[in-house]
XYZ file of C-alpha atoms in Angstrom:
659
model
C -48.804 -62.368 44.310
C -52.510 -61.266 45.373
C -55.174 -63.122 42.664
C -58.210 -61.483 43.735
C -58.881 -59.172 47.187
C -62.453 -59.928 46.809
C -62.450 -63.683 46.633
C -64.984 -65.766 48.054
C -64.784 -68.074 51.021
C -62.949 -70.755 49.368
C -61.103 -69.440 46.400
C -57.783 -68.695 46.606
C -56.847 -64.596 47.058
C -52.887 -65.040 46.911
C -50.477 -67.262 45.635
C -46.779 -67.369 45.651
C -43.896 -65.683 43.185
C -43.009 -68.348 41.639
C -39.443 -66.284 41.446
C -39.469 -66.064 45.481
C -39.761 -69.813 45.930
C -36.616 -70.822 46.381
C -35.460 -68.890 48.853
C -38.271 -69.278 51.339
C -36.964 -71.905 54.320
C -39.396 -74.680 53.110
C -37.512 -74.806 49.446
C -34.421 -74.757 51.060
C -35.167 -77.384 53.904
C -36.282 -79.628 50.932
C -33.617 -79.080 48.604
C -30.753 -80.031 52.154
C -32.953 -83.075 51.761
C -32.260 -83.700 48.018
C -29.164 -82.998 48.603
C -28.606 -85.458 51.012
C -30.452 -88.320 49.668
C -33.877 -88.355 50.488
C -36.381 -88.742 47.241
C -39.541 -86.307 47.366
C -41.123 -84.329 45.113
C -42.059 -81.371 44.120
C -44.807 -80.711 46.285
C -45.896 -79.989 49.801
C -48.471 -82.761 50.709
C -45.109 -85.074 49.831
C -43.406 -83.601 52.085
C -45.190 -84.111 54.813
C -46.282 -87.384 54.310
C -42.208 -88.031 54.423
C -41.902 -86.150 57.627
C -44.485 -88.136 59.368
C -43.297 -91.581 58.005
C -40.399 -91.083 59.047
C -40.013 -89.380 62.064
C -36.931 -90.043 62.772
C -35.102 -88.853 59.649
C -36.981 -85.825 59.489
C -36.138 -84.108 62.723
C -32.459 -85.603 62.429
C -32.552 -83.728 59.254
C -34.087 -80.962 60.871
C -31.062 -80.640 62.911
C -28.825 -81.007 60.783
C -30.400 -78.334 58.355
C -30.518 -75.788 61.061
C -27.581 -75.774 62.109
C -28.387 -77.294 66.300
C -25.582 -79.007 67.743
C -25.846 -82.555 69.680
C -23.566 -83.508 72.045
C -23.008 -87.133 74.380
C -23.463 -90.363 72.532
C -25.278 -90.339 69.044
C -27.997 -93.207 68.981
C -31.354 -94.176 67.675
C -33.758 -90.705 67.569
C -36.546 -91.668 69.369
C -37.743 -94.668 71.571
C -41.195 -96.202 72.553
C -44.033 -95.974 69.978
C -46.679 -95.025 72.661
C -47.977 -91.499 73.478
C -47.140 -90.157 76.117
C -43.758 -92.594 77.016
C -41.920 -91.525 74.009
C -38.274 -90.082 74.764
C -36.256 -88.270 71.268
C -32.509 -87.892 71.220
C -31.745 -89.859 74.221
C -28.340 -89.601 74.838
C -27.954 -86.600 73.915
C -27.098 -83.005 75.157
C -27.953 -79.254 73.993
C -28.606 -75.497 75.908
C -31.632 -73.964 74.016
C -29.168 -70.383 74.787
C -26.649 -71.332 73.476
C -28.336 -71.458 70.179
C -29.837 -68.080 70.165
C -26.131 -66.618 70.808
C -23.715 -67.982 69.448
C -22.831 -67.046 65.968
C -24.392 -64.021 65.404
C -24.360 -61.054 64.718
C -25.709 -57.417 64.430
C -28.843 -56.639 65.935
C -30.566 -58.786 68.364
C -33.362 -57.094 69.926
C -35.422 -54.088 69.255
C -36.781 -52.470 71.990
C -39.600 -50.132 71.849
C -41.445 -48.246 75.052
C -45.085 -47.367 74.772
C -43.866 -43.476 73.343
C -41.961 -44.529 71.130
C -38.349 -44.681 72.261
C -36.226 -47.182 70.568
C -33.397 -48.991 72.226
C -31.054 -51.619 69.848
C -29.107 -54.136 71.802
C -26.125 -55.407 69.802
C -26.005 -59.493 69.969
C -22.663 -58.655 71.046
C -23.645 -56.915 73.990
C -27.109 -58.988 74.788
C -24.533 -61.775 74.947
C -22.629 -59.853 78.008
C -25.715 -58.706 79.869
C -26.703 -63.249 79.906
C -23.423 -63.604 80.741
C -23.063 -61.036 83.665
C -26.882 -62.664 84.846
C -25.884 -66.047 85.003
C -23.024 -64.888 86.654
C -25.223 -63.412 88.882
C -28.089 -66.053 89.372
C -24.809 -68.802 89.917
C -23.491 -66.659 92.748
C -26.145 -66.694 94.308
C -26.437 -70.398 94.399
C -29.518 -71.013 90.947
C -28.011 -74.441 89.540
C -29.042 -76.666 87.214
C -32.956 -77.525 88.146
C -33.608 -74.896 90.046
C -36.486 -72.165 89.373
C -36.001 -68.765 88.191
C -39.734 -66.640 88.057
C -40.046 -63.253 86.102
C -43.088 -60.815 86.988
C -42.414 -58.244 83.157
C -44.020 -56.358 80.674
C -41.939 -57.751 77.360
C -38.569 -55.721 77.656
C -35.317 -56.644 76.839
C -34.543 -57.671 80.736
C -37.386 -60.420 80.517
C -35.634 -62.098 77.071
C -31.742 -62.029 78.965
C -33.439 -64.167 82.109
C -34.352 -66.484 79.969
C -31.222 -66.988 78.547
C -29.387 -66.382 81.242
C -31.495 -69.144 83.372
C -31.033 -71.192 80.956
C -27.266 -71.216 79.970
C -27.380 -72.698 83.425
C -29.674 -75.581 83.084
C -31.639 -73.425 85.515
C -35.910 -73.449 84.786
C -37.599 -70.588 83.962
C -40.966 -69.139 83.911
C -42.519 -65.711 84.270
C -45.789 -63.410 83.156
C -46.923 -60.261 82.772
C -47.085 -57.955 85.592
C -51.012 -57.050 85.004
C -51.556 -60.412 86.634
C -53.553 -59.926 90.244
C -52.068 -61.220 93.000
C -54.239 -64.486 93.543
C -52.863 -65.551 89.602
C -49.523 -64.919 89.906
C -49.132 -66.912 93.730
C -51.409 -69.332 91.847
C -48.664 -69.924 89.330
C -45.182 -69.388 90.990
C -46.428 -70.953 94.354
C -46.123 -74.244 92.582
C -42.086 -73.662 91.372
C -41.213 -73.070 94.683
C -38.499 -70.545 92.160
C -35.152 -69.483 94.735
C -34.760 -65.830 92.663
C -37.392 -63.552 91.008
C -36.917 -60.664 88.792
C -39.471 -58.357 89.008
C -41.271 -54.663 87.419
C -42.539 -53.498 90.904
C -44.517 -50.943 88.010
C -45.255 -50.766 83.889
C -46.319 -48.273 81.521
C -50.302 -49.315 80.285
C -52.875 -47.459 78.239
C -50.329 -43.856 78.665
C -49.468 -43.921 82.455
C -46.867 -45.866 85.289
C -48.563 -48.676 87.158
C -48.232 -48.825 90.260
C -47.487 -52.244 91.415
C -44.571 -52.305 94.416
C -47.176 -52.874 97.433
C -48.924 -55.860 95.998
C -45.833 -57.678 94.651
C -44.455 -57.225 98.178
C -47.523 -59.443 99.409
C -46.915 -62.010 97.070
C -43.499 -61.893 98.100
C -44.536 -62.951 101.620
C -46.400 -66.110 99.385
C -43.674 -67.107 97.662
C -40.822 -68.163 101.289
C -38.199 -69.968 98.917
C -36.825 -66.964 97.257
C -33.748 -65.868 98.186
C -33.666 -63.138 95.684
C -35.703 -60.195 94.398
C -33.938 -58.836 90.886
C -36.159 -55.200 90.809
C -36.592 -54.129 87.253
C -37.513 -50.797 87.378
C -36.270 -48.836 84.159
C -39.576 -49.034 82.789
C -41.805 -46.890 85.042
C -41.220 -44.364 86.939
C -41.820 -46.834 90.195
C -39.334 -47.431 92.449
C -38.489 -50.904 94.144
C -39.710 -51.648 97.748
C -38.900 -52.743 100.989
C -39.066 -56.658 101.096
C -38.814 -59.302 103.752
C -36.668 -61.369 100.337
C -33.104 -59.717 99.709
C -33.262 -57.893 97.239
C -30.997 -55.925 94.328
C -31.264 -54.024 91.466
C -30.452 -55.050 88.509
C -28.131 -52.928 87.190
C -26.468 -54.166 90.418
C -27.368 -57.741 89.631
C -25.448 -57.538 85.362
C -22.290 -55.440 87.163
C -20.461 -57.275 87.903
C -19.151 -58.675 83.516
C -18.875 -63.160 83.686
C -17.606 -65.460 80.335
C -20.599 -67.144 78.732
C -20.431 -70.676 79.836
C -23.677 -72.799 79.073
C -24.452 -75.984 81.233
C -24.917 -78.360 78.585
C -27.936 -80.352 79.290
C -29.902 -83.732 78.212
C -32.003 -83.588 75.621
C -34.644 -83.478 77.396
C -34.185 -81.100 80.494
C -36.478 -78.908 81.340
C -36.394 -74.700 79.733
C -39.398 -73.747 80.752
C -42.082 -74.363 82.629
C -45.403 -72.442 80.158
C -49.478 -71.469 82.601
C -52.493 -73.029 81.084
C -54.381 -69.767 81.005
C -55.842 -70.617 84.560
C -59.650 -69.835 84.107
C -60.247 -72.210 86.556
C -58.092 -73.849 90.001
C -54.802 -74.381 89.518
C -53.029 -73.418 86.557
C -51.553 -76.803 84.978
C -47.405 -75.589 85.074
C -46.467 -77.395 81.309
C -42.652 -79.039 81.213
C -40.697 -78.383 77.863
C -37.456 -79.305 77.523
C -34.518 -78.011 76.048
C -34.782 -79.727 72.646
C -38.262 -80.441 72.016
C -38.791 -76.364 72.409
C -35.746 -75.835 70.176
C -36.570 -78.009 67.302
C -40.174 -76.739 66.908
C -39.620 -73.425 67.499
C -37.075 -72.935 65.138
C -39.518 -75.087 62.072
C -42.401 -73.267 63.338
C -40.084 -70.089 62.288
C -38.358 -70.750 59.856
C -40.694 -73.202 58.175
C -44.139 -71.879 58.791
C -42.827 -68.434 59.303
C -40.486 -68.167 56.590
C -37.734 -66.220 58.871
C -34.761 -65.540 57.054
C -31.371 -64.932 59.176
C -31.550 -60.501 59.437
C -35.568 -60.332 59.579
C -36.903 -58.287 61.686
C -39.437 -60.469 63.618
C -42.720 -58.990 65.937
C -45.133 -60.810 67.155
C -47.786 -58.939 69.467
C -47.488 -60.811 72.688
C -47.331 -60.395 76.162
C -44.619 -62.287 78.136
C -47.759 -64.513 79.913
C -48.130 -65.481 76.088
C -46.132 -68.909 73.970
C -46.185 -66.240 71.577
C -43.651 -64.336 73.186
C -41.745 -67.749 72.954
C -41.242 -67.919 69.795
C -40.073 -63.798 69.161
C -37.156 -64.469 71.335
C -36.540 -67.940 69.941
C -36.007 -65.719 66.221
C -32.993 -65.161 67.457
C -31.815 -68.617 67.017
C -32.455 -68.494 63.456
C -31.000 -64.799 63.369
C -33.061 -62.292 63.226
C -33.959 -59.132 64.816
C -36.759 -60.007 67.904
C -39.051 -56.933 68.273
C -40.181 -56.061 71.850
C -43.268 -53.769 72.315
C -44.214 -52.928 75.695
C -47.038 -51.105 77.019
C -50.238 -51.425 74.490
C -49.051 -52.077 71.041
C -52.320 -50.568 69.950
C -52.024 -48.115 71.936
C -53.021 -44.942 71.450
C -54.643 -46.381 68.651
C -54.936 -49.836 66.249
C -52.473 -47.913 63.699
C -49.854 -48.724 65.924
C -49.154 -51.903 65.733
C -48.842 -50.929 61.464
C -46.662 -47.628 62.285
C -44.325 -50.220 64.385
C -44.316 -52.752 60.910
C -42.971 -50.010 59.172
C -40.318 -48.025 62.002
C -38.808 -51.188 62.587
C -39.201 -52.297 58.832
C -40.498 -55.450 60.246
C -40.702 -58.585 57.173
C -42.445 -61.248 59.655
C -45.850 -59.783 61.679
C -47.281 -61.748 63.960
C -50.952 -60.183 65.331
C -54.240 -61.523 66.883
C -56.893 -62.617 64.323
C -58.902 -60.765 67.539
C -56.747 -57.236 66.313
C -57.363 -58.021 62.515
C -61.064 -58.181 63.250
C -60.817 -54.887 65.141
C -58.663 -53.037 62.533
C -61.339 -54.365 59.914
C -64.028 -52.644 61.731
C -62.313 -49.126 61.161
C -61.284 -46.684 58.368
C -57.471 -48.117 58.136
C -55.592 -48.232 55.525
C -52.050 -49.902 56.578
C -50.780 -49.841 53.111
C -51.359 -46.492 52.055
C -50.538 -44.813 55.252
C -47.652 -46.725 55.987
C -44.826 -47.592 53.870
C -45.247 -51.368 54.419
C -41.979 -52.498 51.389
C -40.199 -55.051 53.810
C -42.923 -57.323 55.629
C -43.658 -60.120 53.490
C -45.854 -62.635 55.975
C -48.637 -61.703 58.333
C -49.478 -64.398 61.188
C -52.892 -65.041 62.453
C -52.916 -66.742 65.441
C -55.028 -67.365 69.077
C -58.906 -68.047 66.925
C -59.848 -68.648 63.204
C -59.588 -65.659 61.160
C -62.541 -65.108 59.502
C -63.443 -64.713 55.692
C -63.433 -60.870 56.321
C -60.319 -60.928 57.969
C -57.963 -62.710 54.966
C -59.824 -59.801 52.650
C -59.759 -57.093 54.621
C -56.075 -58.431 54.475
C -55.258 -58.300 50.834
C -57.191 -55.483 50.120
C -55.912 -53.274 52.906
C -52.513 -53.649 53.476
C -51.172 -55.676 50.175
C -49.105 -58.022 48.752
C -48.552 -60.692 51.449
C -48.339 -64.170 52.455
C -51.058 -64.433 55.260
C -50.612 -67.143 57.011
C -52.884 -68.303 59.456
C -52.411 -71.172 62.121
C -53.527 -73.560 65.453
C -51.358 -74.386 67.856
C -50.844 -74.503 71.277
C -49.334 -73.581 74.574
C -48.934 -77.432 75.069
C -46.576 -77.869 72.698
C -44.874 -74.054 71.996
C -45.402 -75.083 68.498
C -48.235 -75.688 66.044
C -50.059 -78.899 64.675
C -51.356 -76.580 61.909
C -50.570 -73.439 59.625
C -49.294 -71.391 56.869
C -46.384 -73.144 53.811
C -45.375 -70.315 51.728
C -45.110 -72.192 48.388
C -49.051 -72.835 48.604
C -51.669 -70.973 47.512
C -53.760 -69.182 50.113
C -57.283 -69.939 50.264
C -59.657 -67.183 51.708
C -60.790 -68.196 55.052
C -58.987 -71.503 55.723
C -55.248 -72.897 56.764
C -52.880 -73.981 54.567
C -51.276 -77.374 55.463
C -50.863 -79.286 58.255
C -47.391 -78.337 59.956
C -44.415 -80.778 59.072
C -43.724 -83.656 61.350
C -47.423 -83.314 62.252
C -49.916 -86.009 62.057
C -52.628 -84.599 62.483
C -55.962 -86.451 63.071
C -60.009 -85.360 62.672
C -61.660 -88.460 64.787
C -64.680 -88.525 65.864
C -66.310 -89.459 69.273
C -65.880 -93.396 69.097
C -62.652 -92.794 67.689
C -62.726 -93.694 63.861
C -61.079 -90.842 61.338
C -63.209 -89.094 59.518
C -62.897 -86.414 56.995
C -64.995 -83.464 57.550
C -65.939 -81.971 61.087
C -64.194 -83.953 64.804
C -61.677 -84.192 67.531
C -57.979 -82.439 66.197
C -56.215 -85.510 67.658
C -52.198 -86.101 67.028
C -52.090 -89.735 66.667
C -47.844 -89.460 66.377
C -45.363 -88.225 68.519
C -43.659 -84.748 68.871
C -40.523 -83.803 70.035
C -41.989 -80.393 72.108
C -45.015 -82.222 73.977
C -44.701 -81.207 77.543
C -42.344 -83.660 79.300
C -44.675 -83.208 82.164
C -47.216 -81.193 84.088
C -45.189 -79.986 87.331
C -46.390 -81.492 90.295
C -47.869 -84.478 88.287
C -45.263 -86.943 90.093
C -47.553 -89.774 88.417
C -48.226 -88.181 85.180
C -51.928 -88.974 85.828
C -53.308 -85.118 85.474
C -50.646 -85.109 82.087
C -52.821 -88.530 80.746
C -55.886 -86.838 81.836
C -55.460 -83.668 80.173
C -54.622 -85.326 77.084
C -55.397 -88.352 76.317
C -57.838 -89.923 78.539
C -60.523 -89.688 75.607
C -57.960 -92.021 72.987
C -55.788 -93.710 74.787
C -51.779 -93.587 72.847
C -53.107 -90.500 70.925
C -52.647 -87.162 71.967
C -56.713 -85.045 71.986
C -56.168 -81.528 71.951
C -59.266 -79.957 72.275
C -60.219 -78.225 69.493
C -62.964 -78.854 66.812
C -61.548 -79.734 63.282
C -62.532 -80.178 59.947
C -60.269 -80.951 56.960
C -61.508 -80.034 53.323
C -60.058 -79.458 49.578
C -59.833 -75.994 50.019
C -57.857 -76.302 53.890
C -58.258 -76.640 57.361
C -60.554 -75.384 59.638
C -60.664 -74.484 63.062
C -64.322 -74.832 64.695
C -63.399 -73.256 68.417
C -62.451 -75.595 71.250
C -63.976 -78.134 71.025
C -65.043 -78.353 75.564
C -67.390 -75.128 74.451
C -68.977 -76.823 70.600
C -71.992 -75.645 69.961
C -74.697 -78.934 69.922
C -78.119 -77.783 69.683
C -80.550 -81.440 68.737
C -77.099 -83.274 68.180
C -75.720 -81.121 65.150
C -72.589 -80.073 66.207
C -70.723 -76.692 65.267
C -67.951 -74.242 66.679
C -68.339 -71.014 68.085
C -66.217 -69.213 65.283
C -68.664 -70.507 62.502
C -71.217 -68.047 65.114
C -68.063 -65.197 65.383
C -67.835 -65.061 61.803
C -71.580 -64.701 60.975
C -71.928 -61.395 63.549
C -69.085 -60.448 64.463
C -68.556 -59.010 59.845
C -71.414 -57.063 60.917
C -70.579 -53.442 61.318
C -72.857 -52.644 64.960
C -70.830 -55.766 66.500
C -67.517 -55.378 67.936
C -67.676 -58.590 69.649
C -69.959 -61.876 70.275
C -69.257 -64.834 72.872
C -72.141 -67.895 71.607
C -72.436 -70.560 74.553
C -74.280 -73.658 74.392
C -74.712 -74.954 78.134
C -76.396 -78.772 79.372
C -79.317 -77.001 81.508
C -79.833 -80.717 83.801
C -80.484 -83.565 82.311
C -82.722 -82.270 78.992
C -81.438 -78.617 78.763
C -80.096 -76.496 76.435
C -79.867 -73.078 76.373
C -78.027 -70.977 73.683
C -77.386 -67.081 74.035
C -75.335 -65.255 72.361
C -73.865 -62.209 74.222
C -72.805 -59.107 72.524
C -70.839 -56.028 72.905
C -72.134 -53.598 70.189
C -70.615 -50.204 69.141
C -71.573 -46.896 70.265
C -74.866 -45.388 68.782
C -76.098 -48.669 68.599
C -80.103 -49.558 68.216
C -80.387 -52.242 70.208
C -83.609 -53.680 68.939
C -82.529 -53.078 65.977
C -78.416 -54.671 66.256
C -80.977 -58.533 67.484
C -82.339 -58.158 63.719
C -79.663 -57.752 61.797
C -77.895 -60.327 63.256
C -80.409 -63.051 63.458
C -80.466 -62.210 59.945
C -76.693 -62.728 60.144
C -76.793 -66.241 61.273
C -79.815 -67.414 58.748
C -78.006 -66.637 55.935
C -74.862 -67.596 56.423
C -75.480 -70.512 58.835
C -78.514 -71.932 59.404
C -81.955 -70.733 61.310
C -81.057 -73.994 63.534
C -77.708 -71.668 65.267
C -79.734 -68.691 65.830
C -79.495 -67.927 69.611
C -81.782 -68.803 72.489
C -81.472 -65.039 73.961
C -79.134 -62.077 72.429
C -78.056 -60.626 75.529
C -76.375 -57.373 74.844
C -73.266 -57.205 77.733
C -70.653 -54.081 78.104
C -67.995 -56.296 76.977
C -66.536 -60.034 76.329
C -64.697 -61.319 78.747
C -60.950 -62.427 78.301
C -58.075 -64.064 79.427
C -55.205 -62.532 79.934
C -53.886 -63.855 76.874
C -57.195 -63.053 74.955
C -58.922 -65.854 74.797
C -62.972 -65.731 75.193
C -63.918 -67.902 78.056
C -66.182 -69.559 77.178
C -66.540 -72.667 79.453
C -65.976 -70.614 82.328
C -69.372 -68.556 81.149
C -70.764 -71.661 80.315
C -69.950 -73.433 83.760
C -71.814 -69.917 85.110
C -74.387 -70.284 82.696
C -74.915 -74.153 84.728
C -75.282 -73.425 88.117
C -71.829 -72.955 89.198
C -70.130 -69.944 91.239
C -67.963 -67.944 90.216
C -65.004 -68.279 92.451
C -65.314 -71.938 91.543
C -65.105 -71.169 87.373
C -62.095 -68.758 86.919
C -59.119 -67.162 88.862
C -60.141 -63.168 88.748
C -56.613 -62.008 88.662
C -56.544 -64.264 84.766
C -59.037 -62.259 83.167
C -58.574 -58.593 81.068
C -61.276 -57.267 83.622
C -62.407 -58.556 86.869
C -66.194 -56.242 87.570
C -66.809 -58.045 83.854
C -67.364 -61.470 85.040
C -69.855 -59.929 88.233
C -72.398 -58.463 85.507
C -72.335 -62.436 84.092
C -72.783 -63.919 87.294
C -75.448 -61.497 87.825
C -77.380 -62.953 84.739
C -76.474 -65.859 85.018
C -77.979 -66.240 88.198
C -80.903 -63.800 87.335
C -81.887 -66.483 84.197
C -81.902 -69.372 87.154
C -84.398 -67.594 89.249
C -86.779 -66.858 86.216
C -86.090 -70.540 85.319
C -86.821 -71.829 88.412
C -90.348 -69.930 88.766
């Protein structure tokens, strides 16, 4: 129930209807525990404390609650207390695909093209197609541990590819077809895939994009390939000729086969997810069947309150970990809504149109999408019938207080859950709980089973701002990084700062009102010893209607210098000098004069990775004198030409500073 759509920062803006609480996933799980003799109180805090004090009992109980069936020999749930050497459910077997495909009926996938054409895929039809593709892959010679990759948009064939690969015990990886050739090769060449599923073209922004010539060149770089399966039905682009043996999708799934699931060890590799890859070789993050399954189920059932029969629409490309969560909705018995092309074409309102037409119950969007909506005259609750919408999930970056208020004033009486996690764990550290009130600007609570804390640079816990750390293992922490045979890169990535403790690289604050994520700690502003997350600057500046988006950088220059520019993309017809004064006033009033930038630089746009992350660290390195080729892979960003403009700015400033 909406308490006050205009609530101030930190105040309660929504609270659950008491009559709806027993139906939530978290309440059902708590009842399950009590029926099986676990003495827990009524509060979420008590449930969370029990889950981190007794992780063995928690994860076994949650697996039972979620009807996850393990094979093998029952033994300890977890062995090894010190990360990263922990093992979960040793000796047990499972198959990720089995739990997504068995025991469900009705509509599994609802596929919506950019032109609005809609196709339903039943669970029965999905099982048949997965079985046929798995049979084809086996005939080609794909066996457990082999790699199958996809260069595919958010379409049914990508889901079938993941599930067929997993059913064999092979390893899946996928990226969106708009990635540049270098970005694709830098990812998939590491994996030495045996088969690739490729869409030679795709539709985006109202027109077909032909990538067939580039993909033919990419195939020459992936020398391990034994076959390409061309997926041509979603654009007007035909399959190109290539040096690699190839078949059309229709031929690959033409022969019916029995649906078989090869049970594999709990920690058998399932998929490889790649880091943004803005600099250096992208990290290939390997997750296992069991860990991914349990964490995705917990994310969706407990912290997303997704239920059997719900329709789940997450605005995500195949390159973003949230696409994996979208597919994992099948494990709950929910329908995954797949929107191909640009989900915000021809306008931002298209997302809300899909919510209405597809009868969506749970919607996942980025904070950037909400912030963009708030700068328009969109009124989703007035323009659309959103009666089925129960939950709006927001992630990708911190959601501003104004973003919270916009949702409750213009979307309506929904549970808004802001959450933060990562590709690294295919889950969340902190997020939403449908039985708790929502406070403006704050994440509600730590996730079940996640012992997360805020630490200072010395490794001491602090109640205020600090490094986000996890002091006890989670089942979906990476098995390893691809190619990191001795584990040195893995340890350096997460455990170097605090041995035995996961340092995620986020700047977090725990308060009595909830949790705040202040941005990446490696892009944290530190002026005169005062630390501030970029999110605090963005919340103040991007609330201005004159500002479309902003990027703030704090760059250490030389031994003692510090340069803090604010790059801004302004709305059309805004007078630059007037905008600069408004921006300064906003920072003074919302934060402090201490955080006024050294320069306010108007730019054409703000650069992002292809999954929507602002390129704070690469731009910081440019300002520190690094070359563009050393800080970013152009194929992994949304507007490569924009990087040249930032490089030119960094070069001009360097010349100006040295004269």
